[in-house]
Coordinates of C-alpha atoms in Angstrom, one line a residue:
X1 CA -17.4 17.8 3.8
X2 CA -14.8 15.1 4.8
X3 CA -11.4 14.9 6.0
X4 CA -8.6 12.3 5.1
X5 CA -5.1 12.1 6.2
X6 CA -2.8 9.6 4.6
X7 CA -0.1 9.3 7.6
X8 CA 3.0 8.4 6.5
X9 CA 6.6 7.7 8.0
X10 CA 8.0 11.1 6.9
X11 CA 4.4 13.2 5.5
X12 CA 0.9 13.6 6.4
X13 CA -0.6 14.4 3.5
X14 CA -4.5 16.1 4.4
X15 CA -7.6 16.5 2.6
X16 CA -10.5 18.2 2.3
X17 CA -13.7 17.3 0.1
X18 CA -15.8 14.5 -1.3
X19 CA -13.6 13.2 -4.1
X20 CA -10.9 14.4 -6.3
X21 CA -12.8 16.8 -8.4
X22 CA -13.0 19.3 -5.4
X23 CA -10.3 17.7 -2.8
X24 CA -8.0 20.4 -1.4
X25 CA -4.5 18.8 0.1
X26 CA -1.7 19.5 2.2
X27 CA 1.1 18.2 3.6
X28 CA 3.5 18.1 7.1
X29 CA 6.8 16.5 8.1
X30 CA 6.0 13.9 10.7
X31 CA 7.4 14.7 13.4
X32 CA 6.6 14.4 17.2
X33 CA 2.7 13.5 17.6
X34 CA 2.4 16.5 19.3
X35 CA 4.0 18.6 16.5
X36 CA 2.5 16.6 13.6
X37 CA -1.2 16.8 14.9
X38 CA -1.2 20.4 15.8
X39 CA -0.4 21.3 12.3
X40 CA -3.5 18.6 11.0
X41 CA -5.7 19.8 13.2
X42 CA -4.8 23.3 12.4
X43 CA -5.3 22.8 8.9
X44 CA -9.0 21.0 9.4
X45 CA -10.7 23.1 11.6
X46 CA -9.1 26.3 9.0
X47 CA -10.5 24.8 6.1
X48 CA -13.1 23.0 7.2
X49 CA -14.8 25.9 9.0
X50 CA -16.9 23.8 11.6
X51 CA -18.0 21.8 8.7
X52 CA -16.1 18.7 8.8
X53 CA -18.8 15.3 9.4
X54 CA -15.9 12.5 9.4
X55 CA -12.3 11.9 9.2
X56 CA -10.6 8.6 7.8
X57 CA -6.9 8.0 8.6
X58 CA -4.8 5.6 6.1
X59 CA -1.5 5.3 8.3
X60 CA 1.8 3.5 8.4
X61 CA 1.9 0.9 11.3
X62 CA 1.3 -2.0 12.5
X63 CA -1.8 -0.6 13.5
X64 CA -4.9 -2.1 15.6
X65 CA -7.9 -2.2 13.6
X66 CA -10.0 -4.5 15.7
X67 CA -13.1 -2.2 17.2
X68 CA -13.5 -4.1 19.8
X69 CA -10.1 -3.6 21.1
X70 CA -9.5 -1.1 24.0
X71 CA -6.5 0.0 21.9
X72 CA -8.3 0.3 18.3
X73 CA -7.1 3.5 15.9
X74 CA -3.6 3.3 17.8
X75 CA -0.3 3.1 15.7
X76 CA 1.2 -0.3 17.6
X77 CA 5.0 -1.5 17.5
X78 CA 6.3 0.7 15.2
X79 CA 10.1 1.5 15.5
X80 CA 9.3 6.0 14.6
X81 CA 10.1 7.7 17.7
X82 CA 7.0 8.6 19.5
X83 CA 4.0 7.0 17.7
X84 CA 4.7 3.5 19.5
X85 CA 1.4 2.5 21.1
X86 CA 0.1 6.2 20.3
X87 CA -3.5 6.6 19.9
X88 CA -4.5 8.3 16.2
X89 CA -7.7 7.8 15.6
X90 CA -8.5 9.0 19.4
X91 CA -6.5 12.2 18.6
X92 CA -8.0 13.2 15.9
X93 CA -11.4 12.3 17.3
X94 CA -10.6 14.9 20.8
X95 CA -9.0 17.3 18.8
X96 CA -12.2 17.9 15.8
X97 CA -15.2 16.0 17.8
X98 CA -15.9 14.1 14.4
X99 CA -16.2 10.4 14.2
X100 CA -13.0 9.0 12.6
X101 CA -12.0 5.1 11.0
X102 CA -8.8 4.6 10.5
X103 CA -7.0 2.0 8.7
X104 CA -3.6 0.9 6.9
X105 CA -2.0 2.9 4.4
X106 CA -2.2 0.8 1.6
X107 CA -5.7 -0.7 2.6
X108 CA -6.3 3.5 2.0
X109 CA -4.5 3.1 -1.3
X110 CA -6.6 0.2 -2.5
X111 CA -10.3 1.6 -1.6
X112 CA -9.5 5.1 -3.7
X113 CA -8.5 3.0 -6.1
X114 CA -12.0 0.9 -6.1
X115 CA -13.7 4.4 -6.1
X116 CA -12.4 6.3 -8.7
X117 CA -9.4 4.3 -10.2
X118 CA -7.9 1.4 -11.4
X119 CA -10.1 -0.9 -9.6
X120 CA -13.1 1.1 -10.1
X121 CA -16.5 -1.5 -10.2
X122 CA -14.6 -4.4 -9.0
X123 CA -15.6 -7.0 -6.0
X124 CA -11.8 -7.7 -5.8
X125 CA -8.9 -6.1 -6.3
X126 CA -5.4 -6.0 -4.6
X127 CA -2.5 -3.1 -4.1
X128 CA 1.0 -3.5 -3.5
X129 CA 3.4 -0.8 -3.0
X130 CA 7.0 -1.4 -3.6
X131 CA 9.4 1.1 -2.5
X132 CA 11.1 1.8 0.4
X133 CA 9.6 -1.4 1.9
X134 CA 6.5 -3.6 0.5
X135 CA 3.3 -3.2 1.9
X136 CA -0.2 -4.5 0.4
X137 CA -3.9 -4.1 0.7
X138 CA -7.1 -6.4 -0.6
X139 CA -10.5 -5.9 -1.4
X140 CA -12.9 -9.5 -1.2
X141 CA -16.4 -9.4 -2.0
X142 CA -16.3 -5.5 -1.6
X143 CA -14.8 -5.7 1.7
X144 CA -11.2 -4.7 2.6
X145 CA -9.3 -7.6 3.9
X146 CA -8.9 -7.6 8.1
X147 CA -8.6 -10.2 10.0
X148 CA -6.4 -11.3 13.7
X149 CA -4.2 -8.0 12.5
X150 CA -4.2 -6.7 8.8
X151 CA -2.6 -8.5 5.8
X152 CA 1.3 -8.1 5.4
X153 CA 1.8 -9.2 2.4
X154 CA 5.2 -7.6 2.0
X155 CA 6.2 -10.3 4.4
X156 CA 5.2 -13.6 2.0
X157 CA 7.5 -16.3 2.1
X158 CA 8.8 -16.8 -1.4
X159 CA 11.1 -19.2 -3.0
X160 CA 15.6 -17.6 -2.7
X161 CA 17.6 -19.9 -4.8
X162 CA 20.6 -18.9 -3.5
X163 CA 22.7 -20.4 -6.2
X164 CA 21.4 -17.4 -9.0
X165 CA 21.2 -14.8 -5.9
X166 CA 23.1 -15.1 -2.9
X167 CA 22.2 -12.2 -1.4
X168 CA 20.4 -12.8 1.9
X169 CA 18.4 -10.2 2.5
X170 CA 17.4 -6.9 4.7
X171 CA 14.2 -8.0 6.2
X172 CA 15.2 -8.1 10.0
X173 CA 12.2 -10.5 11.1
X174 CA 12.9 -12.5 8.0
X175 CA 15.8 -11.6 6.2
X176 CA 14.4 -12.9 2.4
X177 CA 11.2 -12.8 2.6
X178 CA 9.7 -10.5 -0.5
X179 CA 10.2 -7.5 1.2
X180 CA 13.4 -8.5 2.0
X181 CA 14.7 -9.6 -1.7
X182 CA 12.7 -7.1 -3.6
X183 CA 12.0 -3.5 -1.8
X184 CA 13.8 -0.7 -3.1
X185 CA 16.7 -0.7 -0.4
X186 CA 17.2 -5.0 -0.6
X187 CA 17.7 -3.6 -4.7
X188 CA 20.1 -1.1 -3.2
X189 CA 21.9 -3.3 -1.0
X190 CA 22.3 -6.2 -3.4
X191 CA 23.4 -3.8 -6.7
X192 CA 25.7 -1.1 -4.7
X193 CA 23.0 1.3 -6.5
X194 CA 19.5 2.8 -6.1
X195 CA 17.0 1.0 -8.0
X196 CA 16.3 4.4 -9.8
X197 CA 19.8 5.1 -11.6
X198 CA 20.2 1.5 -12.8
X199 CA 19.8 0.4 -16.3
X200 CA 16.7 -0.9 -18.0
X201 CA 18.8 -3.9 -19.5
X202 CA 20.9 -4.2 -16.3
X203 CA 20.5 -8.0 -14.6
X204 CA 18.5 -6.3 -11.4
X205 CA 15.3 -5.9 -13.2
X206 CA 14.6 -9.4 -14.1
X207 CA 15.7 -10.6 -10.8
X208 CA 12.9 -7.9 -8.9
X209 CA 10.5 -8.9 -12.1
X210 CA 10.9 -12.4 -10.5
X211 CA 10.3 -12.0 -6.9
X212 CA 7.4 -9.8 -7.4
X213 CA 6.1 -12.3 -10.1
X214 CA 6.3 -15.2 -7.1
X215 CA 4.3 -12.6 -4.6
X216 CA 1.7 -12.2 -7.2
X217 CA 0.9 -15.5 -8.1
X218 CA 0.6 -16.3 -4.4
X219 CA -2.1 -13.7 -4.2
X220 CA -3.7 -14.7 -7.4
X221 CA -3.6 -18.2 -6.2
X222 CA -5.3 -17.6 -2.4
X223 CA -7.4 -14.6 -2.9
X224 CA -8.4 -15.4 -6.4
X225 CA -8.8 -11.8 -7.2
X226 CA -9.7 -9.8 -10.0
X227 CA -6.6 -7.0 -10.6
X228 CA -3.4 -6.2 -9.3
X229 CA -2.3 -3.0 -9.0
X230 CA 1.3 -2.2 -8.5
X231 CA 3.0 1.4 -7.2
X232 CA 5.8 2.6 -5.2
X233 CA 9.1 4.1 -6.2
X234 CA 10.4 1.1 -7.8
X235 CA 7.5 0.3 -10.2
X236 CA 8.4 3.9 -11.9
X237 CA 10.5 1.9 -14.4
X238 CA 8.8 1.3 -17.4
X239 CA 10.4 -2.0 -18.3
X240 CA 9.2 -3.7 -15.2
X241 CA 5.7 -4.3 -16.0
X242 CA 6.5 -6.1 -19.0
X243 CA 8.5 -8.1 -17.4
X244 CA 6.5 -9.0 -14.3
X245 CA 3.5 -9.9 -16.8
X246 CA 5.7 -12.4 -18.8
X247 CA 7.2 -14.1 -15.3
X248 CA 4.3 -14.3 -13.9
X249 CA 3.0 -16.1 -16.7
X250 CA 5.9 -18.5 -16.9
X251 CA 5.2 -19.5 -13.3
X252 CA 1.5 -19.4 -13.4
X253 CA 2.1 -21.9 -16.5
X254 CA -1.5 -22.2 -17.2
X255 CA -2.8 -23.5 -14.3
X256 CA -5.4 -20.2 -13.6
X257 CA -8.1 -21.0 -17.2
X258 CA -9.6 -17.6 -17.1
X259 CA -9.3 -14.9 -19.4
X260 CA -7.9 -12.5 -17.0
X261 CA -4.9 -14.1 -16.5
X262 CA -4.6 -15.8 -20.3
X263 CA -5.1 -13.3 -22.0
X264 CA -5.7 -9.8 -20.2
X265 CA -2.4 -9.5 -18.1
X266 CA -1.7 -5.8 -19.0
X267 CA -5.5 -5.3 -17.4
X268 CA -4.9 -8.1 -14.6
X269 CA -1.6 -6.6 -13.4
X270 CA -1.5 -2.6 -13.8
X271 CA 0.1 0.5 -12.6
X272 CA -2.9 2.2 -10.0
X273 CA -4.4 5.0 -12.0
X274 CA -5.0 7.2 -9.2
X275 CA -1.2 7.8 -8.7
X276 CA 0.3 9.4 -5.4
X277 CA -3.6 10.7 -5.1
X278 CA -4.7 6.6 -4.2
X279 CA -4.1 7.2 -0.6
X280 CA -5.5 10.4 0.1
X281 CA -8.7 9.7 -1.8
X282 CA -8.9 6.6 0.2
X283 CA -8.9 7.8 3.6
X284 CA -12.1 9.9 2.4
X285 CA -13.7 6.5 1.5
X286 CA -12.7 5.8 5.3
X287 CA -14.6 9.0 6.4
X288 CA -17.5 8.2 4.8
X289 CA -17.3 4.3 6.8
X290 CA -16.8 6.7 9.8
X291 CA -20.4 8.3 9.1
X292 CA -22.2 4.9 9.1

């Protein structure tokens, strides 16, 4: 039996089992650490009846993921009151005397989805979230993407003509950058409106179809990969796909000759099929790293 825990900025959502056909969830507020792990731990050692092997922890961060760090599993820099420079994965490791891996969110999100979703059988895949911010996770080769931190690909640098939108952004490291232009509360900010109760033919959706377009392409362009999957509260609009598919065609214009991208852009760029379970089920791919 396994444990996952996708750790999030207001939920932990926990699991129990070896994939989705016998996973058992719950969730908790996040809280203080203190408060927040109790109630994990709680729920593991109830469920798990002493037969837990491994836990694997997709979490919000920044978050150190280099093992030969003296500070690897802990949440870093992040702004929450009381996880700064806390230490997760060593938690969890005292508190159930399992071995644990622990890595981002969305780098959870995008292994259940090469397991048993959208991305199932493929050497390279990448997941965006867009929502309240923009995060993003890649698979190369078969190997989620680390390297001096862990990819923030909300953060790309992408083209602001400020003449067709003036609106400068939220990002406070860099104001219009993508997750600046395009999460859900830059969409908020910019339109007076959540992104959720605007129109389907109202001028904000081809504006977000266009910075998430430029995002994609720059992924498709350096990593090369094989499918995009796109979630978060913002994608729940069924106009947007459509409309990301044809932009990012426009700006692609050709250059990319493979099939994928000529001709299969409703396979190449794709809702996840896992839906809110991507992250969860992910973090169990993470326990079973842990076990090796």
């Amino acid at each position: 039996m396994l444990a996952g825990i996708e750790a999030g900025g207001t939920k932990f959502v926990c699991g129990v089992g070896s994939g989705p056909d016998d996973l058992k969830t719950t969730q908790f507020p996040t809280s203080a650490p203190e408060v927040t792990l109790g109630n994990v731990i709680g729920f593991f050692k109830h469920e798990g009846r002493g037969n837990l092997e491994a836990i694997g922890v997709g979490s919000f961060g920044p978050v150190d993921l280099d093992r030969s760090s003296s500070t690897y599993g802990y949440i870093t820099s992040t702004p929450k009151p009381g996880w700064s420079n806390f230490d997760l994965a060593g938690a969890m490791r005292e508190g159930l005397g399992v071995p644990v891996a622990l890595d981002t969110d969305v780098n959870g999100a995008v292994l259940g989805e090469a397991r048993w979703g959208a991305a199932q059988g493929l050497s390279d895949a990448v997941y965006l979230t867009i929502g309240t911010g923009i995060g993003g996770g890649a698979i190369v080769h078969g190997q989620v993407v680390h390297g001096m931190v862990h990819p923030e690909i909300g953060h790309l640098r992408i083209p602001h003509d400020l003449s067709r939108d003036p609106f400068p952004g939220i990002c406070p490291y860099h104001q219009d950058c993508l997750e600046g232009l395009a999460c859900g509360p830059a969409m908020q900010a910019r339109w007076g409106s959540p992104a959720g109760v605007l129109e389907p033919d109202h001028p904000a959706w081809a504006l977000e179809a266009h910075y998430l377009a430029l995002g994609l392409v720059n992924l498709t362009l350096s990593l090369s990969t094989k499918r995009i999957l796109l979630g978060g509260g913002v994608m729940q609009q069924p106009q947007l796909f459509p409309l990301i598919r044809k932009e990012f065609a426009r700006l692609l214009n050709g250059y990319v000759q493979h099939r994928s991208v000529l001709d299969d852009l409703d396979e190449y760029i794709q809702p996840p099929k896992l839906g809110g379970q991507a992250g969860i089920l992910g973090a169990l791919v993470l326990a079973e790293s842990a076990l090796a």
